Short mmCIF file of C-alpha atoms and ligand atoms in Angstrom, two decimals:
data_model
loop_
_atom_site.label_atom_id
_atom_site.label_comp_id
_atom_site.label_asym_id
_atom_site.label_seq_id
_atom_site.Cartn_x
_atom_site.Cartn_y
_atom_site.Cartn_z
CA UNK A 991 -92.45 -39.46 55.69
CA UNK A 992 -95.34 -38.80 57.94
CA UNK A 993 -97.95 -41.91 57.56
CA UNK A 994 -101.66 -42.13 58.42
CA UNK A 995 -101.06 -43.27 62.03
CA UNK A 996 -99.39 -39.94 62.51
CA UNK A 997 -101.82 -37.21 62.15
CA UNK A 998 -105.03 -38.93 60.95
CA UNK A 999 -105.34 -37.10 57.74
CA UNK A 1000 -105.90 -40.05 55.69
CA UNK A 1001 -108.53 -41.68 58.05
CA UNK A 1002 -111.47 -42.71 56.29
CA UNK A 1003 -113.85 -41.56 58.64
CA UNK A 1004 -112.59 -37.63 57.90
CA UNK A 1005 -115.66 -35.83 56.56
CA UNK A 1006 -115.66 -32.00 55.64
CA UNK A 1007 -117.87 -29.74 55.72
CA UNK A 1008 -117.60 -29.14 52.10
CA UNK A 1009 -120.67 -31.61 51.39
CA UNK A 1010 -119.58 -32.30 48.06
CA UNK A 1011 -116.34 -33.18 49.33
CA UNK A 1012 -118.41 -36.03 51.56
CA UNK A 1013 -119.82 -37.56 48.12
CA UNK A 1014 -118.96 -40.98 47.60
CA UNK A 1015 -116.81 -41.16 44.50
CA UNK A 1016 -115.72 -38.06 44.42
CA UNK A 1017 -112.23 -37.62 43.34
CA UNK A 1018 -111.56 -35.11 46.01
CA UNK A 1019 -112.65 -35.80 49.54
CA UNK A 1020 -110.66 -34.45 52.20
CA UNK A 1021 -108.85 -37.58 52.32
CA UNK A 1022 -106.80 -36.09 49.09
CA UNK A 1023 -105.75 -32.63 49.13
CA UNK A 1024 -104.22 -32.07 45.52
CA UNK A 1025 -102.72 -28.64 44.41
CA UNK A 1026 -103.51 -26.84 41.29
CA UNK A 1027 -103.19 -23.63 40.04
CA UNK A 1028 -106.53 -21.90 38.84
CA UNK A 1029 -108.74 -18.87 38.10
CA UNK A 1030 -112.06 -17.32 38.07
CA UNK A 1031 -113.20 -18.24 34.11
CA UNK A 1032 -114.09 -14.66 32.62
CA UNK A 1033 -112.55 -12.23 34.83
CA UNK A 1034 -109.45 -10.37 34.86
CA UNK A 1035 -107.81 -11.87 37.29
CA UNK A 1036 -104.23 -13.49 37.91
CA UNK A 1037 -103.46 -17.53 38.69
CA UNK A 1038 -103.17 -18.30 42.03
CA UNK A 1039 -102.95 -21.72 43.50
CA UNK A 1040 -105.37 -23.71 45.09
CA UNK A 1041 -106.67 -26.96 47.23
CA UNK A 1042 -109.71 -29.16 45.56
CA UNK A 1043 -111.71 -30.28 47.74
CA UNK A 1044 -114.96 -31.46 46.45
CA UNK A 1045 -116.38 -29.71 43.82
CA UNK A 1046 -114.86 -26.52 44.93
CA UNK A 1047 -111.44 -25.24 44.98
CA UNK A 1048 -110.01 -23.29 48.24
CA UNK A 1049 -107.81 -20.42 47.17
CA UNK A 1050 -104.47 -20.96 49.58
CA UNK A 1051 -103.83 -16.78 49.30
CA UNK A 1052 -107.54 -16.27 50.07
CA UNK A 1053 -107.45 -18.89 53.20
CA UNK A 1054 -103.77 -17.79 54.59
CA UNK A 1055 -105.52 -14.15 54.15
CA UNK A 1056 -108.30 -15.08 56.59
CA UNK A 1057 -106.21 -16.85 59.03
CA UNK A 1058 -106.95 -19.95 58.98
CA UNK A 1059 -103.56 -21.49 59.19
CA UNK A 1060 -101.53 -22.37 62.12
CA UNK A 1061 -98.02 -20.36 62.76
CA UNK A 1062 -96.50 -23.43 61.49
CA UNK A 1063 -97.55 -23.41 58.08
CA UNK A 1064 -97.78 -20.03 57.40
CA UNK A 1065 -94.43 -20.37 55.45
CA UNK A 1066 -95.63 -23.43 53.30
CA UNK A 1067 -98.77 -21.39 52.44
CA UNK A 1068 -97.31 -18.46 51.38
CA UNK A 1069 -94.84 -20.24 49.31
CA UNK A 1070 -98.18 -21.55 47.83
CA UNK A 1071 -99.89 -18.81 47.21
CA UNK A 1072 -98.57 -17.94 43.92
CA UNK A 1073 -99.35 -18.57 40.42
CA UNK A 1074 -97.35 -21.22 40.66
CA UNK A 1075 -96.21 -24.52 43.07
CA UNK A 1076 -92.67 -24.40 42.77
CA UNK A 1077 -91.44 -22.40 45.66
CA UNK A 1078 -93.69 -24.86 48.01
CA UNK A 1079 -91.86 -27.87 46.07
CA UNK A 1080 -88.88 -26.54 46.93
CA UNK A 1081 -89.81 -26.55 50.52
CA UNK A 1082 -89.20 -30.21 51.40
CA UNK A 1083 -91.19 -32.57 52.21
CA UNK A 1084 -91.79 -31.47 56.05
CA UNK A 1085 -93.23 -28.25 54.64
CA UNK A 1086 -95.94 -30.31 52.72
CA UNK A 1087 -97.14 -32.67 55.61
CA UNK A 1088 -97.69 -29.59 57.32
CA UNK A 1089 -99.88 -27.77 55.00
CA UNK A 1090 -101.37 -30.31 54.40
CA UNK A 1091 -102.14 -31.11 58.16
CA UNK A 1092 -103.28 -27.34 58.24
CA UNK A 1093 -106.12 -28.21 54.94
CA UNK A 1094 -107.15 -31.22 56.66
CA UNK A 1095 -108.00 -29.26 60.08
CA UNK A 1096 -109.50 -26.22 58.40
CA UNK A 1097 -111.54 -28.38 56.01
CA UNK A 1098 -112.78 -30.94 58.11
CA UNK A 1099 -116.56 -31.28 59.56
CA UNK A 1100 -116.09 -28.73 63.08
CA UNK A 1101 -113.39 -26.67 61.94
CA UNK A 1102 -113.23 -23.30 63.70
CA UNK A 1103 -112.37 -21.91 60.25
CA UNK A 1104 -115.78 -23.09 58.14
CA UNK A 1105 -116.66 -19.13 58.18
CA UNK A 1106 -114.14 -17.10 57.23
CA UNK A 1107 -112.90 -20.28 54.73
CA UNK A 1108 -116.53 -20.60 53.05
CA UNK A 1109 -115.05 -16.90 51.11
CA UNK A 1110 -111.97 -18.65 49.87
CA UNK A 1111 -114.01 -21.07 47.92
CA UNK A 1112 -114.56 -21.11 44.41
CA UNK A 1113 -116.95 -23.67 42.45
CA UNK A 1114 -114.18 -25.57 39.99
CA UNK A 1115 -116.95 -25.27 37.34
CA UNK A 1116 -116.18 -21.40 37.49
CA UNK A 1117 -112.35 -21.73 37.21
CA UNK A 1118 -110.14 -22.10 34.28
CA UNK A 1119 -106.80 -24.48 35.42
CA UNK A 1120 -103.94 -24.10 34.20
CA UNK A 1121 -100.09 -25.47 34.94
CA UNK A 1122 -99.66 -26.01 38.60
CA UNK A 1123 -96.26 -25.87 38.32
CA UNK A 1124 -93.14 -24.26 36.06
CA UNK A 1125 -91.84 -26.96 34.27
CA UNK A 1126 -87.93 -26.88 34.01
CA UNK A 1127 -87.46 -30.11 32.48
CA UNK A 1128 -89.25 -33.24 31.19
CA UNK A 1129 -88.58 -36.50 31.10
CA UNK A 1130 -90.16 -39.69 29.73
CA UNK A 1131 -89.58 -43.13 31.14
CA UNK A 1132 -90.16 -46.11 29.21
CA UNK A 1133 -91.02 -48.16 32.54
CA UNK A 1134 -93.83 -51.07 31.62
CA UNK A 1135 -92.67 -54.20 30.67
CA UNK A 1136 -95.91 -55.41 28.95
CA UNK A 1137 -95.70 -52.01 27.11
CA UNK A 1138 -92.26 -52.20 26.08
CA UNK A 1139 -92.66 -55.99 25.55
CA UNK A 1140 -95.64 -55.44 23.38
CA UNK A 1141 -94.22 -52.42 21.42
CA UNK A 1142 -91.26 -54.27 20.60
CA UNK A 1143 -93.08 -57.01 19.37
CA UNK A 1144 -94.66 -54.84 16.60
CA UNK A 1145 -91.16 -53.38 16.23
CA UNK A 1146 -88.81 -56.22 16.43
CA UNK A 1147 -90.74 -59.86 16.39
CA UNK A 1148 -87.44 -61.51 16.93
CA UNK A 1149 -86.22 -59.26 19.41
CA UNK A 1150 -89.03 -57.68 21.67
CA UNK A 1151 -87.62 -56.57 24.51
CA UNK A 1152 -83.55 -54.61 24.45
CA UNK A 1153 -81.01 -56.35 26.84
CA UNK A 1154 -81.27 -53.27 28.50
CA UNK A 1155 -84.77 -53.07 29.63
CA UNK A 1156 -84.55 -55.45 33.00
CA UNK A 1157 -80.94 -53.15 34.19
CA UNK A 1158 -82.37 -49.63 33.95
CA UNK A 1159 -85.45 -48.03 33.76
CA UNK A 1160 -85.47 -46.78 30.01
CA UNK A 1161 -86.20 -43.15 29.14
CA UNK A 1162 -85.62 -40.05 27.02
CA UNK A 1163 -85.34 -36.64 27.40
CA UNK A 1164 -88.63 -34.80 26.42
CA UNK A 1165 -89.31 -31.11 25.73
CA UNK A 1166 -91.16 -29.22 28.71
CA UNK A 1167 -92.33 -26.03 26.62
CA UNK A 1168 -94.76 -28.33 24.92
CA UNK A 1169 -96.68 -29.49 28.01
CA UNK A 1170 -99.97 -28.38 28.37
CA UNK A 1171 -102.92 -28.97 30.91
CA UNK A 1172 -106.20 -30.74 30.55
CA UNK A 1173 -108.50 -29.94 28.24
CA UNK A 1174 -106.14 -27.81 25.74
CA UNK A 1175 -106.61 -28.96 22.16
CA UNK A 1176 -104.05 -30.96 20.34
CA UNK A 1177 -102.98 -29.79 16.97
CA UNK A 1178 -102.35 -33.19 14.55
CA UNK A 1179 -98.38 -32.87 13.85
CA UNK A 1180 -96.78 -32.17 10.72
CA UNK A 1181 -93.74 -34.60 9.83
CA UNK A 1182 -91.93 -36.66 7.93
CA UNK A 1183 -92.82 -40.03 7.09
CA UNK A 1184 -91.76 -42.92 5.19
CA UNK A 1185 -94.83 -44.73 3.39
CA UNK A 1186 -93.74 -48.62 3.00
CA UNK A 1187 -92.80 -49.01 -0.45
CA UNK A 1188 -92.03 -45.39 -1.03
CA UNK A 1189 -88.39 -43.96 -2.31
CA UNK A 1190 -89.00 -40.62 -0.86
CA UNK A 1191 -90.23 -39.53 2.50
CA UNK A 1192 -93.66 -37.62 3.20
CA UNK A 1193 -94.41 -34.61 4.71
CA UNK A 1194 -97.89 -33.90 5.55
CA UNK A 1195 -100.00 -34.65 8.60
CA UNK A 1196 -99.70 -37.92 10.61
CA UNK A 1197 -101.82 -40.55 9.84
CA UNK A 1198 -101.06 -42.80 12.72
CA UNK A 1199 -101.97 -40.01 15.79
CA UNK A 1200 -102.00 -42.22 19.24
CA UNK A 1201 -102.24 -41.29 23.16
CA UNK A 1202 -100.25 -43.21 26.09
CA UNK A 1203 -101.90 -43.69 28.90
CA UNK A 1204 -99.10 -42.08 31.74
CA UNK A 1205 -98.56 -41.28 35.20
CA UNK A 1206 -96.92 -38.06 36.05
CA UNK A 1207 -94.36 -37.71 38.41
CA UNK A 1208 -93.16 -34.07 39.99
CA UNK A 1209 -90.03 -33.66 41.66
CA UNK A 1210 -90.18 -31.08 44.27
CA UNK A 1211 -87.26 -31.25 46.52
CA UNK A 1212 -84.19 -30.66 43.90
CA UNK A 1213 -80.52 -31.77 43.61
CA UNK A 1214 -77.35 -29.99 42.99
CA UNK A 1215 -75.51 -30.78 39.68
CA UNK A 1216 -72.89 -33.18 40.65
CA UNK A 1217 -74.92 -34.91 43.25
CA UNK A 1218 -76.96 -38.45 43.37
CA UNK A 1219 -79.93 -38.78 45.05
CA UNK A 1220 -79.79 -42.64 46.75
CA UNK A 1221 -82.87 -44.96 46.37
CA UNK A 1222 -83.66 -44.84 50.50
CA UNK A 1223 -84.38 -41.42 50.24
CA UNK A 1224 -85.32 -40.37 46.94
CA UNK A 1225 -89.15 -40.75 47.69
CA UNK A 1226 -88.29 -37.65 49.58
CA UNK A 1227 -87.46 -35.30 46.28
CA UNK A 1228 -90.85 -36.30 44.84
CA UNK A 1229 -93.99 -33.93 45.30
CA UNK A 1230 -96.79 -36.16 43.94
CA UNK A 1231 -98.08 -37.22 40.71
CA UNK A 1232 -100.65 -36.42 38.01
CA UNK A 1233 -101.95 -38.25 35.13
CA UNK A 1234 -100.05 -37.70 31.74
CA UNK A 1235 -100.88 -37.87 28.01
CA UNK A 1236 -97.28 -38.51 25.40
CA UNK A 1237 -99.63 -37.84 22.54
CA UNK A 1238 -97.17 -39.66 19.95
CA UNK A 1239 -97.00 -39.55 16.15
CA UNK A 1240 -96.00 -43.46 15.51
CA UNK A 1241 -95.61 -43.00 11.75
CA UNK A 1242 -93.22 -40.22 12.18
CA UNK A 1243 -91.75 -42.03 15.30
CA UNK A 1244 -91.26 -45.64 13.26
CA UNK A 1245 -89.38 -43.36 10.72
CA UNK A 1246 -87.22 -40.87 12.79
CA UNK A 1247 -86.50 -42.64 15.88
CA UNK A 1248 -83.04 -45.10 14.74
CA UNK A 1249 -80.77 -44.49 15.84
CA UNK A 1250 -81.35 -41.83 18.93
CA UNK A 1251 -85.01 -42.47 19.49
CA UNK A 1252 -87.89 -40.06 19.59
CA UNK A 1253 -88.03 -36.46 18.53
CA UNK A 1254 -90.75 -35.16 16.65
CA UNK A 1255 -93.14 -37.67 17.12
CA UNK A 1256 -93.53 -37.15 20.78
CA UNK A 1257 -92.93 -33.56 21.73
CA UNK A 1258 -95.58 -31.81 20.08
CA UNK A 1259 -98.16 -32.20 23.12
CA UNK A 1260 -97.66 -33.15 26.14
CA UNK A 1261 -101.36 -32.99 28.27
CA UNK A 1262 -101.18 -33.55 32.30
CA UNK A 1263 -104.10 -33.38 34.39
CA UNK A 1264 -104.24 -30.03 36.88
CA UNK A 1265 -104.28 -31.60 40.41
CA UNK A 1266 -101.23 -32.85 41.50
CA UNK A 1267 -102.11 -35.62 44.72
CA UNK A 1268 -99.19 -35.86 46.82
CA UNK A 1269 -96.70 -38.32 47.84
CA UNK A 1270 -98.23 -37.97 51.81
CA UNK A 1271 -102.14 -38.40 49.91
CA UNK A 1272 -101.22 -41.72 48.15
CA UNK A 1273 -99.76 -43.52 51.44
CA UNK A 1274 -102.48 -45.77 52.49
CA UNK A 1275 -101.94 -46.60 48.09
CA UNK A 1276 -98.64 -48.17 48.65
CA UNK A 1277 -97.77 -51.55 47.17
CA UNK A 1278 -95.18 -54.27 47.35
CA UNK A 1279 -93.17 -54.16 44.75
CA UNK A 1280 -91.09 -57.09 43.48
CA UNK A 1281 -89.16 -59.12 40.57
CA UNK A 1282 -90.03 -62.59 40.29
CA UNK A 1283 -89.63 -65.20 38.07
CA UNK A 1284 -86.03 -65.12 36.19
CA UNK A 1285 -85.72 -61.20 36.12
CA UNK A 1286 -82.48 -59.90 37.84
CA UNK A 1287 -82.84 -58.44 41.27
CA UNK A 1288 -82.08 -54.19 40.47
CA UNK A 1289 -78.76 -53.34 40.63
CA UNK A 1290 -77.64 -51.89 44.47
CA UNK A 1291 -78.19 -48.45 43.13
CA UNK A 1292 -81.85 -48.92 42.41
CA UNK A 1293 -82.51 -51.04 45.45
CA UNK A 1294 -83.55 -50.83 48.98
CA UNK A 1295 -85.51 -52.70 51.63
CA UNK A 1296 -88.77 -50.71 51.43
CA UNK A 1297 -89.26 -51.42 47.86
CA UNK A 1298 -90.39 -55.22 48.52
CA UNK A 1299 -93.08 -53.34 50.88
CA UNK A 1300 -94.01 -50.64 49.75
CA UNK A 1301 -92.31 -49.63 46.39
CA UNK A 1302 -95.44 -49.84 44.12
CA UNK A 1303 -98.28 -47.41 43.90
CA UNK A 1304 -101.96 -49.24 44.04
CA UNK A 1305 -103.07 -46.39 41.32
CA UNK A 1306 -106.33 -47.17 39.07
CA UNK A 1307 -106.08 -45.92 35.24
CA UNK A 1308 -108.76 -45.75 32.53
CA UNK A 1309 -108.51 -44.02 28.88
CA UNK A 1310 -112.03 -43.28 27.45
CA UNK A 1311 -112.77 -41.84 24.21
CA UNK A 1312 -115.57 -39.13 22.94
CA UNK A 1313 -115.37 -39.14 18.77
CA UNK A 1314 -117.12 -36.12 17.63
CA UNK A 1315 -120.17 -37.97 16.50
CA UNK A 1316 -120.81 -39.28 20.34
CA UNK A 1317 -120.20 -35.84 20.87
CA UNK A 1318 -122.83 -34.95 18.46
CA UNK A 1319 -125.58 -37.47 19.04
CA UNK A 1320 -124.78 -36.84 23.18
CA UNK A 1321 -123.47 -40.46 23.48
CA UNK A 1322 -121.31 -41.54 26.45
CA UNK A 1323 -117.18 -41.81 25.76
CA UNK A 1324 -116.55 -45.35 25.68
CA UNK A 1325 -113.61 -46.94 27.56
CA UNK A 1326 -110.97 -47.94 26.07
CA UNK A 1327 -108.68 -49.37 28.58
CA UNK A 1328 -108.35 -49.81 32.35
CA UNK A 1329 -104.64 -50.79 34.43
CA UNK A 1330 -102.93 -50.36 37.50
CA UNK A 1331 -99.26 -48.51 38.11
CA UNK A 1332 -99.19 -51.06 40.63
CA UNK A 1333 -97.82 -53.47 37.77
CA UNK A 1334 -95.08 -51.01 36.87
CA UNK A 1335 -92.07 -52.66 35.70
CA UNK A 1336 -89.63 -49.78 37.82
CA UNK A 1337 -91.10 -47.68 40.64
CA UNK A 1338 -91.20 -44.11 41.17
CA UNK A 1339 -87.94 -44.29 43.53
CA UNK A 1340 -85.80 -46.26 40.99
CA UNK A 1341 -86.45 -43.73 38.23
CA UNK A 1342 -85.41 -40.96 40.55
CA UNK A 1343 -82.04 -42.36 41.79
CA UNK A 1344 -81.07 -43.79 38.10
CA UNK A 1345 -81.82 -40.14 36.22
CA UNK A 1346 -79.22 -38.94 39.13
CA UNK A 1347 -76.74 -41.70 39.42
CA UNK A 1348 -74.47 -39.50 37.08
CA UNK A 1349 -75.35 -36.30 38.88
CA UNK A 1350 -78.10 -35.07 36.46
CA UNK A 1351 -79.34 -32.03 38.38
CA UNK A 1352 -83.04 -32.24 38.98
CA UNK A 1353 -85.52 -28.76 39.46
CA UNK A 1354 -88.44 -28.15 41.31
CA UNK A 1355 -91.06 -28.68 39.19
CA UNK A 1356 -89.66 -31.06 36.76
CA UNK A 1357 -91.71 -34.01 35.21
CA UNK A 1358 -91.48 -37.44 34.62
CA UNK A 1359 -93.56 -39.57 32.33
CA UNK A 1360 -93.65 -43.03 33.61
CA UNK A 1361 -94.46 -44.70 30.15
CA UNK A 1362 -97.49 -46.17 28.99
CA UNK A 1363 -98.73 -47.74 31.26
CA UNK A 1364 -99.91 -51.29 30.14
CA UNK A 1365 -101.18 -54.46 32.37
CA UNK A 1366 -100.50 -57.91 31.55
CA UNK A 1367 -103.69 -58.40 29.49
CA UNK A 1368 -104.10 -57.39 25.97
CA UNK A 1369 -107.10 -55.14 26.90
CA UNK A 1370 -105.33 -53.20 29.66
CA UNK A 1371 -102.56 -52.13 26.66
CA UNK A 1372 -102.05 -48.36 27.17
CA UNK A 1373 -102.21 -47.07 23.84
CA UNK A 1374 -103.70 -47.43 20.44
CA UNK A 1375 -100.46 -49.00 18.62
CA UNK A 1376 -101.03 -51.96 21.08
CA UNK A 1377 -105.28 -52.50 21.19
CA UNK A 1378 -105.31 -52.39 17.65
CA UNK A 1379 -102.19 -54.44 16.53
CA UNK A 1380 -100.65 -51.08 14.77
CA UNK A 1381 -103.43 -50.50 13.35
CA UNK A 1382 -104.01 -53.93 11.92
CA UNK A 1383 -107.41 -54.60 13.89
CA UNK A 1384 -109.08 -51.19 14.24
CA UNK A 1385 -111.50 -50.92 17.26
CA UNK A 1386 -115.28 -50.94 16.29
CA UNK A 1387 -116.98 -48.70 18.60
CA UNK A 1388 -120.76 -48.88 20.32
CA UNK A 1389 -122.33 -46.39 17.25
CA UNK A 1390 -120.15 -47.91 14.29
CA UNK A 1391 -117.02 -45.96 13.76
CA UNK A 1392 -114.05 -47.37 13.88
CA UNK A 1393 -110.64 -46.59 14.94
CA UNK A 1394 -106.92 -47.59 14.23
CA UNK A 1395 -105.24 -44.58 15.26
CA UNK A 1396 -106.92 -41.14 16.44
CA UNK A 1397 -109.22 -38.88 14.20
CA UNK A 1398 -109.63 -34.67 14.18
CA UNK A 1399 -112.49 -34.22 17.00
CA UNK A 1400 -111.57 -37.49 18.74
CA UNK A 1401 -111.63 -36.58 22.59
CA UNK A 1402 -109.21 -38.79 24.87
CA UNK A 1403 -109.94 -39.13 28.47
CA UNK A 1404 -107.42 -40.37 30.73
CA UNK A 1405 -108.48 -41.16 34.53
CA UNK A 1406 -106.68 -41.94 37.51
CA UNK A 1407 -108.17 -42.93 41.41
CA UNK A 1408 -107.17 -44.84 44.22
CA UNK A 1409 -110.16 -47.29 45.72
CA UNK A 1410 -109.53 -50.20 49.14
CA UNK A 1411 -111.24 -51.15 51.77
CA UNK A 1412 -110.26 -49.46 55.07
CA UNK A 1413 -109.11 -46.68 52.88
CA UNK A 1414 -110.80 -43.14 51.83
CA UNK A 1415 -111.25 -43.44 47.99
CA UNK A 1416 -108.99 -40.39 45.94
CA UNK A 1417 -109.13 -39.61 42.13
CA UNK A 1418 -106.97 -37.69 40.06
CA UNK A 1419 -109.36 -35.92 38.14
CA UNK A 1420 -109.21 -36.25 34.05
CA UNK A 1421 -106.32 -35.59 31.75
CA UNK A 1422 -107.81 -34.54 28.76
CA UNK A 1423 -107.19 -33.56 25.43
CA UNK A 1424 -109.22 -33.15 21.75
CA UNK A 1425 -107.51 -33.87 18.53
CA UNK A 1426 -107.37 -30.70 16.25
CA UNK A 1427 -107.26 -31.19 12.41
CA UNK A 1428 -103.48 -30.01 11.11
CA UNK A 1429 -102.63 -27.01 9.54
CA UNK A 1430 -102.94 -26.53 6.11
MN1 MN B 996 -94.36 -42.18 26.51
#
């Protein structure tokens, strides 16, 4: 994989002549690059993907239109140029570095291109986002072990954590037609639950309505059915990542889930944010990854050198929420949480090459969930179920309210950036998502 001493995309010193782009904390400076797929809000016109950059988005049909791409990654770029990101995905990873090469030239501060480019801008306040990619398939890994650990406490006192959990990174198969992008509203499920106490099951509206706070991952580079993708290479399949929302129904899930695990309770919404930052973007973010203490050492199938160097992903998360009476009196969301992927129990690599040790096709576009993602601390817990002791100790909030579990109008606000010294600072953008009351 190309890394920053190769073609000086991620150096820090990069400025563009987008000036917003140049802002410090802004989630997209030129450093970053993420690909979405957008459109003018309010005019009849179809998606087509884009570049952020700043507070603007480049339109990749609108920029390969004009010229401003080398012979080189002409191909990349047109594959791009669609509604859709799946056809660059598909492309491999040498297709990506060098679009990617091609945005960083045309974007940055003395590129020949500023003039004919500044027309291929639009203002991301004026565009409506939507998928940036087909999703064939998604699934949803279960892959911190102070989440799981915590979870299973609720769960199972006497028996947190599964013999399982420390040989293979734990998942299930989720439903992709229910994933939706930022900012859609999230209709409060419908199911069956089984009130403690009770003979008979209920069916109405969940009670206990929760987020997790996810990373997404996108595989771009698929395999054919029958074939395994091996750990040293796997990092090569994967297009980038996104922040995720599994929206979960936990009194629904507490009752439905033995013995086959979730259904209902977790594939009613699915939010993601729009940008996806690539592999390439996140390299100065890599991490050491280990296993210390008395955990096993990963199995040789989900092992390989690089992992002790540079396995982990030094990724920043924060949930926030906006109740509908902040909303109303104009007060701030408060934060709920903050983590780090970096503490991620199984990386990115290891989920790949275990969801294809059996030869489990994976599609362009496809999604992974990387479970909620949980530090050490009680605070950093990833989800309601965990801050408030399943509901046990509701939060009280700056004006009053209190929560145990999410109510109609609630807004949740999932965040993601990548912040070091000697490094350009890249965000993710929000993933977020506003609790509508059920149906009748
Ligand atoms: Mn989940």
């Amino acid at each position: 994989m190309t890394g920053s001493a190769h073609d000086g995309t991620h150096d820090p010193k990069l400025r563009s002549w987008v000036a917003s782009a140049n802002e410090p904390g802004s989630d997209f400076p030129v450093q970053n690059l993420p690909f979405g797929s957008f459109r003018r809000r309010g005019r009849d016109e179809t998606l087509r993907c884009g570049v952020a950059i700043g507070d603007r988005i480049l339109d990749i049909g609108a920029a390969l239109a004009a010229g401003a791409f080398p012979p080189q990654a002409e191909r990349a770029a047109a594959a791009a140029a669609g509604p859709v990101l799946n056809a660059l995905m598909e492309l491999g990873p040498g297709a990506w570095s060098l679009l990617r090469a091609a945005f960083s030239h045309a974007l940055r501060e003395g590129s020949p291109h500023e003039r004919e480019l500044e027309a291929a801008l639009v203002p991301m306040a004026a565009a409506e986002l939507a998928l940036p990619m087909d999703v064939g398939d998604y699934t949803d890994f279960y892959a911190s072990i102070y989440h799981a650990t915590a979870v299973g406490a609720l769960l199972r006192p006497d028996e947190p954590l599964l013999p399982n959990y420390k040989w293979l990174p734990v998942a299930y198969h989720g439903r992709a037609s229910t994933v939706v992008i930022s900012g859609s509203g999230v209709r409060r499920p419908v199911g069956q639950t089984m009130p403690s106490g009770a003979q008979t099951p209920f069916v109405g509206p969940s009670k206990r309505l929760d987020y997790e706070l996810e990373v997404g991952i996108v595989v771009g580079v698929p395999n054919a059915l029958g074939d395994r993708v091996a750990i040293e290479g796997a990092e090569r399949h994967l297009f980038g990542l996104c922040l995720l929302n599994d929206w979960s129904a936990r009194d629904v899930q507490g009752w439905e889930y033995r013995p086959l695990g979730p259904f209902l309770a977790k594939n009613f919404a699915t939010t993601i944010s729009p940008w996806i930052v690539t592999m390439e973007a996140l390299e100065p973010y890599r991490a050491g990854w280990q296993r210390n203490g008395d955990d096993p050492q990963p199995l040789p199938y989900l092992d390989c050198a690089d992992l002790r160097t540079r396995g982990a992903i030094d990724l920043q998360l924060e949930v926030r929420l906006e109740t509908a009476a902040m909303r109303a009196a104009g007060q701030a969301p408060v934060q709920l949480s903050r983590s780090n992927f970096r503490d991620c129990y199984w990386t990115v690599s290891q989920m790949l090459a275990h969801h294809t040790v059996n030869g489990c096709a994976l599609r362009s576009g496809d999604l992974f969930g990387s479970g909620t993602q949980s530090g050490p601390a009680p605070e950093e817990a990833g989800s309601l179920l965990e801050l408030t002791q399943a509901g046990r100790r509701p939060l009280v909030l700056p004006n009053g309210e209190r929560r145990a579990f999410l109510e109609d109008g609630d807004r949740v606000m999932l965040r993601g950036w990548c912040e070091k010294r000697g490094a350009a600072r890249i965000g993710f953008g929000e993933a977020s998502g506003t609790i509508l009351p059920a149906r009748a």
